[in-house]
Amino acid sequence: MQTDFTISTHGPGLTEFTDQVARWVAGQGDGLVTLLVQHTSASLLIQENADPDVQTDLRAYFDRLVPPTSDPAMAYLRHTCEGPDDMPAHIKAAMLPVSLSVPVRAGRLVLGTWQGIYLFEHRARPQTRRVAAHFRAD
Amino acid sequence: MQTDFTISTHGPGLTEFTDQVARWVAGQGDGLVTLLVQHTSASLLIQENADPDVQTDLRAYFDRLVPPTSDPAMAYLRHTCEGPDDMPAHIKAAMLPVSLSVPVRAGRLVLGTWQGIYLFEHRARPQTRRVAAHFRAD
Amino acid sequence: MQTDFTISTHGPGLTEFTDQVARWVAGQGDGLVTLLVQHTSASLLIQENADPDVQTDLRAYFDRLVPPTSDPAMAYLRHTCEGPDDMPAHIKAAMLPVSLSVPVRAGRLVLGTWQGIYLFEHRARPQTRRVAAHFRAD
C-alpha cells in the first residue's frame, strides 16, 4: 500500500513524524516501509528522540558546515537567485538522506529504543512538505 | 524484476539518468524501485533538475569540503597510491547515498516536480559506472 | 524473512559484516535485502574492502570534520552530558547512512567487486550494535 504524509515545517530544523508512520503500518503484520521526501531542500533523518538538544545541535552543526550564500566563504556558489538559504538547502539535501527504509514486524516499526523519524527542513521559511510512503507486506 | 543501468561519466560531476529508470518501470503498475551504485567512488543523488547551476554548485561544494590529497590539508590521509582524487572519492561515496528507493505508482516514479535521479562521479577521469536496479510490484 | 545481526565494535572505526549478510541470503533466489542500524551513534557503509588504509582514512576524515565537543571549535553544541564523543556521533550518524538496500540475485548480494558492508562505530568505547535485516524474495 502507498500513501503520502504531509509535514508542516516552521522554518529550519527537525520535525518528528514517527507516529504518523507507526499508525499507518499498525496491524499490517511483517513487511518493509520506505519513505521518500519529494523535495530537494529537505531531508529525512532517523535520530535520537530523547534529548531535544540533539535536534538543536544537528541544525547548528549543519548550518555551520553549509553557511548561507550571503557568507563570503560561499561566494563561489552560483545558484543564489532563490535566496541565501536555497543552495545550502540543496547541499544539505544531497548530504543527508532522501529515502529511508524501516523493517516492520507484527505491525510495528523496528526502530531502536531512542530512534525517531524526522523531516529536516533546510529552508528559512515554513513549508508544507510531502513524503511518499510505500509499505509491502512480506 | 532486476537490471543494471550503465552510465558513462565525463569526469567529476552529476549525470542524470531519470529517464532510463522511468522507462524501465513504465507500465509496471505500483511497486518500489531500488538502485545501488556498484562502486565506492561514485554516488547516487536525487536532486534538482531545473537550474543546471545547482549541479555545478554541488560539485564545487563537495570538492572544497573534501580536497584532493595533493592539498596539504589532506596530508594525514594514507590511501594515495591511486592518485590525489581517489581517497576523496571514497570519502564522498561514504557521505553521499549509495542506495536509493523510489515508490512507483501506475508505472510512474513518485518523484517531486523538481527531482531527478543522478549519478555523481567523484573520480577525475571518465568512467563507466554500473547501477544495479530492483523493482518489485506490490 | 527478517533477522537481526549483532556486531561487536572495538571503539571507533569500521567493522565489516558482509559475510553475515551473504550467508543469510544464500540460497534465497532473487530479492532485496534491507538493513537498518538501530542506533543513533553508528552508521552503515558500503565501502572498499581491498586496502585497509581506506577504512583508517575514512575514520580520520570524519573525526576531523566532526571533532569531539571538547574541541573549542565545537563549544556551541549543547548535548555534551554523555561525553565529548556523543554529539559528534549523532552528527556522523545523521550524515552517513542509517539504512541500505542491496539487490540479491540467485542468492548472492549484487555488490561491486570492491564493495563490502560495514558498521561504522562513532562512539569512543566498544559497543554491541544491532542491525535489523529484511529480505523479500521477488
Short mmCIF file of C-alpha atoms in Angstrom, two decimals:
data_model
loop_
_atom_site.label_atom_id
_atom_site.label_comp_id
_atom_site.label_asym_id
_atom_site.label_seq_id
_atom_site.Cartn_x
_atom_site.Cartn_y
_atom_site.Cartn_z
CA MET A 1 0.00 0.00 0.00
CA GLN A 2 1.08 3.58 -0.56
CA THR A 3 0.30 6.99 0.87
CA ASP A 4 1.71 10.49 1.25
CA PHE A 5 2.49 12.13 4.57
CA THR A 6 2.18 15.91 4.79
CA ILE A 7 4.50 17.65 7.22
CA SER A 8 4.26 21.35 8.01
CA THR A 9 7.58 22.87 8.99
CA HIS A 10 8.22 26.07 10.95
CA GLY A 11 11.48 27.04 9.29
CA PRO A 12 14.76 25.17 9.64
CA GLY A 13 15.06 22.20 11.96
CA LEU A 14 13.70 18.74 12.70
CA THR A 15 10.02 17.75 12.86
CA GLU A 16 9.29 14.25 14.14
CA PHE A 17 6.62 12.21 12.31
CA THR A 18 7.30 8.71 13.67
CA ASP A 19 3.71 8.47 14.95
CA GLN A 20 2.19 9.10 11.50
CA VAL A 21 4.24 6.25 10.04
CA ALA A 22 3.62 3.95 13.02
CA ARG A 23 -0.14 4.45 12.82
CA TRP A 24 -0.13 3.76 9.08
CA VAL A 25 1.60 0.36 9.42
CA ALA A 26 -0.17 -0.69 12.66
CA GLY A 27 -1.95 -4.01 12.12
CA GLN A 28 -0.12 -4.73 8.84
CA GLY A 29 1.95 -7.69 10.04
CA ASP A 30 5.53 -8.05 8.76
CA GLY A 31 6.95 -6.04 5.90
CA LEU A 32 9.06 -3.06 4.90
CA VAL A 33 8.19 0.63 4.87
CA THR A 34 10.07 3.01 2.58
CA LEU A 35 9.89 6.80 2.71
CA LEU A 36 10.98 9.35 0.09
CA VAL A 37 10.95 13.11 0.65
CA GLN A 38 9.67 14.74 -2.54
CA HIS A 39 11.77 17.89 -2.25
CA THR A 40 15.40 18.83 -2.88
CA SER A 41 15.71 21.20 0.08
CA ALA A 42 14.62 18.95 2.97
CA SER A 43 15.88 15.58 4.28
CA LEU A 44 14.73 12.52 6.21
CA LEU A 45 16.59 11.53 9.36
CA ILE A 46 16.38 8.75 11.89
CA GLN A 47 17.75 10.34 15.03
CA GLU A 48 17.61 10.44 18.82
CA ASN A 49 14.17 11.30 20.19
CA ALA A 50 15.19 11.68 23.85
CA ASP A 51 17.10 14.95 24.46
CA PRO A 52 15.75 17.80 22.26
CA ASP A 53 19.23 19.42 22.42
CA VAL A 54 20.36 16.78 19.89
CA GLN A 55 17.97 18.28 17.33
CA THR A 56 19.14 21.82 18.08
CA ASP A 57 22.78 20.73 17.79
CA LEU A 58 22.21 18.90 14.49
CA ARG A 59 20.75 22.04 12.98
CA ALA A 60 23.57 24.20 14.41
CA TYR A 61 26.28 21.88 13.07
CA PHE A 62 24.92 21.66 9.53
CA ASP A 63 24.27 25.43 9.43
CA ARG A 64 27.98 25.96 10.15
CA LEU A 65 29.13 23.27 7.74
CA VAL A 66 26.99 24.77 4.97
CA PRO A 67 26.60 28.53 5.63
CA PRO A 68 24.17 30.74 3.69
CA THR A 69 25.40 32.07 0.35
CA SER A 70 25.47 35.55 1.93
CA ASP A 71 28.57 34.33 3.80
CA PRO A 72 31.75 35.39 1.94
CA ALA A 73 33.08 31.83 2.30
CA MET A 74 30.29 30.68 -0.05
CA ALA A 75 30.86 33.37 -2.71
CA TYR A 76 31.87 30.72 -5.26
CA LEU A 77 28.30 29.37 -5.48
CA ARG A 78 26.14 30.45 -8.45
CA HIS A 79 22.60 29.33 -7.64
CA THR A 80 21.67 32.27 -5.41
CA CYS A 81 18.56 33.64 -7.13
CA GLU A 82 16.12 31.95 -4.72
CA GLY A 83 17.73 33.42 -1.59
CA PRO A 84 20.83 32.81 0.57
CA ASP A 85 19.26 29.70 2.17
CA ASP A 86 18.45 27.94 -1.12
CA MET A 87 21.71 26.47 -2.42
CA PRO A 88 22.80 25.47 1.13
CA ALA A 89 19.45 23.65 1.38
CA HIS A 90 20.26 21.70 -1.79
CA ILE A 91 23.71 20.82 -0.44
CA LYS A 92 22.25 19.57 2.86
CA ALA A 93 19.62 17.63 0.91
CA ALA A 94 22.45 15.93 -1.05
CA MET A 95 24.39 15.11 2.12
CA LEU A 96 21.53 13.85 4.29
CA PRO A 97 19.09 11.03 3.42
CA VAL A 98 16.33 11.48 0.84
CA SER A 99 14.97 7.94 1.27
CA LEU A 100 14.80 5.60 4.29
CA SER A 101 13.62 2.02 4.73
CA VAL A 102 12.47 0.53 8.03
CA PRO A 103 11.51 -3.12 8.59
CA VAL A 104 8.09 -3.74 10.19
CA ARG A 105 7.37 -6.72 12.46
CA ALA A 106 3.87 -7.54 13.66
CA GLY A 107 2.71 -4.07 12.61
CA ARG A 108 5.48 -2.23 14.48
CA LEU A 109 8.41 -0.23 13.09
CA VAL A 110 11.67 -1.98 14.01
CA LEU A 111 13.35 1.15 15.36
CA GLY A 112 15.88 1.26 18.18
CA THR A 113 14.77 2.48 21.60
CA TRP A 114 15.91 6.06 21.01
CA GLN A 115 15.21 6.35 17.30
CA GLY A 116 12.56 8.65 15.81
CA ILE A 117 11.82 9.53 12.17
CA TYR A 118 12.27 13.21 11.31
CA LEU A 119 11.77 15.64 8.46
CA PHE A 120 14.74 18.03 8.43
CA GLU A 121 13.69 21.36 6.91
CA HIS A 122 16.57 23.29 5.35
CA ARG A 123 14.73 26.39 4.02
CA ALA A 124 14.40 29.53 6.16
CA ARG A 125 10.62 29.88 5.80
CA PRO A 126 7.88 27.46 6.86
CA GLN A 127 6.99 24.93 4.18
CA THR A 128 4.49 22.16 3.56
CA ARG A 129 6.50 19.03 2.76
CA ARG A 130 5.32 15.77 1.20
CA VAL A 131 6.84 12.38 2.00
CA ALA A 132 5.83 9.49 -0.28
CA ALA A 133 5.42 6.23 1.63
CA HIS A 134 5.38 2.63 0.44
CA PHE A 135 4.60 -0.48 2.52
CA ARG A 136 4.87 -4.02 1.24
CA ALA A 137 3.78 -6.92 3.45
CA ASP A 138 6.08 -9.96 3.39
CA MET B 1 12.49 -7.72 -11.95
CA GLN B 2 16.12 -6.64 -11.98
CA THR B 3 18.51 -4.95 -14.38
CA ASP B 4 21.72 -2.93 -14.49
CA PHE B 5 21.99 0.60 -15.79
CA THR B 6 25.26 1.66 -17.39
CA ILE B 7 26.21 5.31 -17.04
CA SER B 8 29.19 6.84 -18.82
CA THR B 9 30.68 9.77 -16.94
CA HIS B 10 32.88 12.55 -18.27
CA GLY B 11 34.92 13.17 -15.16
CA PRO B 12 33.58 14.64 -11.91
CA GLY B 13 30.01 15.86 -11.68
CA LEU B 14 26.38 14.79 -11.99
CA THR B 15 24.86 12.77 -14.83
CA GLU B 16 21.08 12.45 -14.85
CA PHE B 17 19.58 9.04 -15.63
CA THR B 18 15.97 9.53 -14.50
CA ASP B 19 14.71 8.64 -17.98
CA GLN B 20 16.43 5.25 -18.00
CA VAL B 21 14.75 4.34 -14.71
CA ALA B 22 11.38 5.80 -15.74
CA ARG B 23 11.34 3.82 -18.99
CA TRP B 24 12.23 0.61 -17.16
CA VAL B 25 9.26 0.85 -14.73
CA ALA B 26 6.77 2.26 -17.25
CA GLY B 27 3.72 0.01 -17.43
CA GLN B 28 4.65 -1.91 -14.25
CA GLY B 29 1.81 -0.68 -12.04
CA ASP B 30 2.54 0.02 -8.35
CA GLY B 31 5.74 -1.00 -6.60
CA LEU B 32 9.14 0.09 -5.38
CA VAL B 33 12.34 0.63 -7.34
CA THR B 34 15.69 0.39 -5.55
CA LEU B 35 19.04 1.46 -7.01
CA LEU B 36 22.55 0.59 -5.81
CA VAL B 37 25.72 2.06 -7.32
CA GLN B 38 28.27 -0.74 -7.56
CA HIS B 39 31.33 1.45 -6.97
CA THR B 40 32.98 3.07 -3.96
CA SER B 41 33.97 6.29 -5.74
CA ALA B 42 30.61 7.44 -7.13
CA SER B 43 27.24 8.25 -5.54
CA LEU B 44 23.52 8.37 -6.30
CA LEU B 45 21.63 11.61 -5.75
CA ILE B 46 18.08 12.79 -6.09
CA GLN B 47 18.46 16.48 -6.79
CA GLU B 48 17.01 19.50 -8.56
CA ASN B 49 16.72 19.08 -12.32
CA ALA B 50 15.74 22.68 -13.14
CA ASP B 51 18.73 25.07 -12.86
CA PRO B 52 21.98 23.36 -14.01
CA ASP B 53 23.91 25.73 -11.67
CA VAL B 54 22.71 23.53 -8.79
CA GLN B 55 24.73 20.63 -10.20
CA THR B 56 27.81 22.84 -10.70
CA ASP B 57 27.49 24.17 -7.16
CA LEU B 58 27.07 20.70 -5.63
CA ARG B 59 30.30 19.58 -7.26
CA ALA B 60 32.10 22.79 -6.19
CA TYR B 61 30.94 22.46 -2.58
CA PHE B 62 31.97 18.83 -2.14
CA ASP B 63 35.31 19.45 -3.90
CA ARG B 64 36.06 22.10 -1.27
CA LEU B 65 34.78 20.01 1.64
CA VAL B 66 36.94 17.06 0.52
CA PRO B 67 40.01 18.42 -1.32
CA PRO B 68 42.41 16.20 -3.28
CA THR B 69 45.15 14.50 -1.26
CA SER B 70 47.68 16.76 -3.04
CA ASP B 71 46.27 19.55 -0.82
CA PRO B 72 48.47 19.98 2.33
CA ALA B 73 45.31 19.97 4.47
CA MET B 74 44.79 16.31 3.49
CA ALA B 75 48.38 15.19 4.20
CA TYR B 76 47.17 12.91 7.02
CA LEU B 77 45.49 10.52 4.55
CA ARG B 78 47.34 7.29 3.65
CA HIS B 79 45.45 5.82 0.68
CA THR B 80 47.09 7.95 -2.02
CA CYS B 81 48.55 5.32 -4.37
CA GLU B 82 45.68 5.56 -6.90
CA GLY B 83 46.00 9.33 -7.35
CA PRO B 84 45.03 12.53 -5.46
CA ASP B 85 41.35 12.14 -6.43
CA ASP B 86 40.95 8.58 -5.13
CA MET B 87 40.64 8.82 -1.35
CA PRO B 88 38.47 11.98 -1.62
CA ALA B 89 36.22 9.95 -3.95
CA HIS B 90 35.85 7.25 -1.26
CA ILE B 91 35.04 9.90 1.34
CA LYS B 92 32.37 11.48 -0.87
CA ALA B 93 31.00 7.99 -1.62
CA ALA B 94 30.68 7.41 2.14
CA MET B 95 28.97 10.77 2.71
CA LEU B 96 26.50 10.69 -0.21
CA PRO B 97 23.95 7.95 -0.96
CA VAL B 98 24.99 4.56 -2.33
CA SER B 99 21.41 3.23 -2.49
CA LEU B 100 18.06 4.93 -3.14
CA SER B 101 14.46 3.72 -3.15
CA VAL B 102 11.62 5.38 -5.04
CA PRO B 103 7.95 4.33 -4.89
CA VAL B 104 6.24 3.68 -8.22
CA ARG B 105 2.53 4.32 -8.82
CA ALA B 106 0.79 3.28 -12.01
CA GLY B 107 4.16 2.77 -13.67
CA ARG B 108 5.48 6.22 -12.75
CA LEU B 109 8.29 7.17 -10.35
CA VAL B 110 6.82 9.11 -7.43
CA LEU B 111 9.35 11.94 -7.61
CA GLY B 112 8.70 15.55 -6.71
CA THR B 113 8.26 18.10 -9.50
CA TRP B 114 11.91 19.20 -9.46
CA GLN B 115 13.54 15.90 -8.58
CA GLY B 116 15.83 13.97 -10.93
CA ILE B 117 17.99 10.87 -10.30
CA TYR B 118 21.74 11.43 -10.78
CA LEU B 119 24.99 9.51 -10.79
CA PHE B 120 27.60 11.68 -9.05
CA GLU B 121 31.06 10.83 -10.40
CA HIS B 122 33.88 11.57 -7.94
CA ARG B 123 36.93 10.40 -9.93
CA ALA B 124 38.87 12.81 -12.17
CA ARG B 125 38.76 10.68 -15.33
CA PRO B 126 35.71 9.46 -17.29
CA GLN B 127 34.37 6.13 -16.07
CA THR B 128 31.75 3.57 -16.99
CA ARG B 129 29.55 3.11 -13.93
CA ARG B 130 27.06 0.34 -13.18
CA VAL B 131 23.90 0.83 -11.12
CA ALA B 132 22.05 -2.33 -10.05
CA ALA B 133 18.28 -1.88 -10.13
CA HIS B 134 15.49 -3.86 -8.46
CA PHE B 135 11.74 -3.43 -8.97
CA ARG B 136 9.10 -5.30 -7.03
CA ALA B 137 5.44 -4.87 -7.94
CA ASP B 138 3.06 -4.56 -4.99
CA MET C 1 12.20 -13.10 6.21
CA GLN C 2 13.74 -10.95 8.92
CA THR C 3 16.58 -11.19 11.40
CA ASP C 4 18.94 -9.06 13.50
CA PHE C 5 22.68 -9.00 13.10
CA THR C 6 24.77 -8.32 16.21
CA ILE C 7 28.07 -6.54 15.64
CA SER C 8 30.62 -6.01 18.41
CA THR C 9 32.73 -2.91 17.88
CA HIS C 10 36.12 -2.10 19.41
CA GLY C 11 35.72 1.65 19.58
CA PRO C 12 35.55 3.99 16.59
CA GLY C 13 36.01 2.67 13.07
CA LEU C 14 34.63 0.25 10.51
CA THR C 15 33.72 -3.40 11.10
CA GLU C 16 32.86 -5.44 8.02
CA PHE C 17 29.88 -7.80 8.20
CA THR C 18 29.32 -8.61 4.52
CA ASP C 19 29.73 -12.34 5.24
CA GLN C 20 26.93 -12.40 7.82
CA VAL C 21 24.54 -10.84 5.30
CA ALA C 22 25.76 -13.02 2.41
CA ARG C 23 25.28 -16.22 4.43
CA TRP C 24 21.78 -15.15 5.44
CA VAL C 25 20.58 -14.65 1.85
CA ALA C 26 22.49 -17.61 0.34
CA GLY C 27 20.06 -19.94 -1.40
CA GLN C 28 17.19 -17.41 -1.34
CA GLY C 29 16.98 -16.75 -5.08
CA ASP C 30 16.25 -13.20 -6.26
CA GLY C 31 15.10 -10.42 -3.99
CA LEU C 32 16.10 -7.36 -2.00
CA VAL C 33 17.85 -7.14 1.36
CA THR C 34 17.43 -4.02 3.50
CA LEU C 35 19.48 -3.18 6.59
CA LEU C 36 18.75 -0.63 9.34
CA VAL C 37 21.16 0.18 12.16
CA GLN C 38 19.11 0.54 15.34
CA HIS C 39 21.30 3.20 16.95
CA THR C 40 21.80 6.94 16.52
CA SER C 41 25.59 6.91 17.04
CA ALA C 42 26.68 4.35 14.43
CA SER C 43 26.24 4.12 10.63
CA LEU C 44 26.11 1.62 7.79
CA LEU C 45 28.53 1.98 4.90
CA ILE C 46 29.20 0.19 1.65
CA GLN C 47 32.88 0.83 1.05
CA GLU C 48 36.11 -0.53 -0.41
CA ASN C 49 37.19 -3.84 1.10
CA ALA C 50 40.64 -4.02 -0.57
CA ASP C 51 43.12 -1.59 1.05
CA PRO C 52 42.53 -1.30 4.84
CA ASP C 53 44.01 2.23 4.69
CA VAL C 54 40.70 3.35 3.17
CA GLN C 55 38.95 2.46 6.43
CA THR C 56 41.60 4.24 8.51
CA ASP C 57 41.32 7.31 6.30
CA LEU C 58 37.52 7.39 6.43
CA ARG C 59 37.65 7.43 10.22
CA ALA C 60 40.40 10.09 10.21
CA TYR C 61 38.48 12.35 7.82
CA PHE C 62 35.16 12.23 9.70
CA ASP C 63 36.93 12.70 13.06
CA ARG C 64 38.38 15.96 11.69
CA LEU C 65 35.12 17.06 10.07
CA VAL C 66 33.24 16.47 13.33
CA PRO C 67 35.67 16.93 16.24
CA PRO C 68 34.81 15.97 19.85
CA THR C 69 32.87 18.56 21.85
CA SER C 70 36.00 19.05 23.99
CA ASP C 71 37.42 20.90 20.95
CA PRO C 72 36.88 24.69 21.32
CA ALA C 73 35.54 24.79 17.74
CA MET C 74 32.55 22.73 18.94
CA ALA C 75 31.78 24.85 22.02
CA TYR C 76 28.41 25.88 20.55
CA LEU C 77 26.98 22.35 20.98
CA ARG C 78 24.72 21.67 23.99
CA HIS C 79 24.29 17.90 24.14
CA THR C 80 27.55 17.14 25.97
CA CYS C 81 26.35 15.27 29.06
CA GLU C 82 27.15 11.80 27.64
CA GLY C 83 30.78 12.65 26.85
CA PRO C 84 32.75 14.56 24.19
CA ASP C 85 32.25 11.77 21.62
CA ASP C 86 28.46 11.63 21.91
CA MET C 87 27.09 14.60 19.95
CA PRO C 88 29.73 14.13 17.19
CA ALA C 89 28.50 10.53 16.97
CA HIS C 90 24.93 11.76 16.41
CA ILE C 91 26.15 14.19 13.73
CA LYS C 92 28.07 11.44 11.92
CA ALA C 93 25.02 9.18 12.22
CA ALA C 94 22.92 11.90 10.53
CA MET C 95 25.47 12.39 7.74
CA LEU C 96 26.20 8.74 6.94
CA PRO C 97 23.64 6.05 6.00
CA VAL C 98 21.29 4.55 8.60
CA SER C 99 19.62 2.20 6.08
CA LEU C 100 20.92 0.41 2.97
CA SER C 101 19.27 -1.79 0.34
CA VAL C 102 21.11 -4.33 -1.79
CA PRO C 103 19.56 -6.39 -4.61
CA VAL C 104 20.05 -10.16 -4.41
CA ARG C 105 20.32 -12.39 -7.50
CA ALA C 106 20.40 -16.18 -7.26
CA GLY C 107 21.13 -15.92 -3.55
CA ARG C 108 24.06 -13.53 -3.96
CA LEU C 109 24.38 -9.89 -2.93
CA VAL C 110 24.73 -7.72 -6.06
CA LEU C 111 27.74 -5.78 -4.77
CA GLY C 112 30.55 -4.40 -6.89
CA THR C 113 33.89 -6.18 -6.91
CA TRP C 114 35.42 -3.97 -4.22
CA GLN C 115 32.33 -3.31 -2.11
CA GLY C 116 31.88 -4.57 1.43
CA ILE C 117 29.15 -3.80 4.01
CA TYR C 118 30.40 -2.09 7.17
CA LEU C 119 29.17 -0.94 10.55
CA PHE C 120 30.83 2.41 11.31
CA GLU C 121 31.12 2.87 15.07
CA HIS C 122 31.21 6.53 16.16
CA ARG C 123 31.42 6.14 19.97
CA ALA C 124 34.80 6.01 21.75
CA ARG C 125 34.12 2.81 23.70
CA PRO C 126 33.35 -0.69 22.37
CA GLN C 127 29.65 -1.30 21.82
CA THR C 128 27.31 -4.11 20.86
CA ARG C 129 25.33 -2.91 17.84
CA ARG C 130 22.16 -4.34 16.34
CA VAL C 131 21.30 -4.17 12.63
CA ALA C 132 17.73 -5.11 11.67
CA ALA C 133 17.60 -7.02 8.38
CA HIS C 134 14.73 -7.65 5.97
CA PHE C 135 14.76 -9.88 2.89
CA ARG C 136 11.88 -10.20 0.46
CA ALA C 137 12.09 -12.72 -2.39
CA ASP C 138 10.84 -11.46 -5.75
#
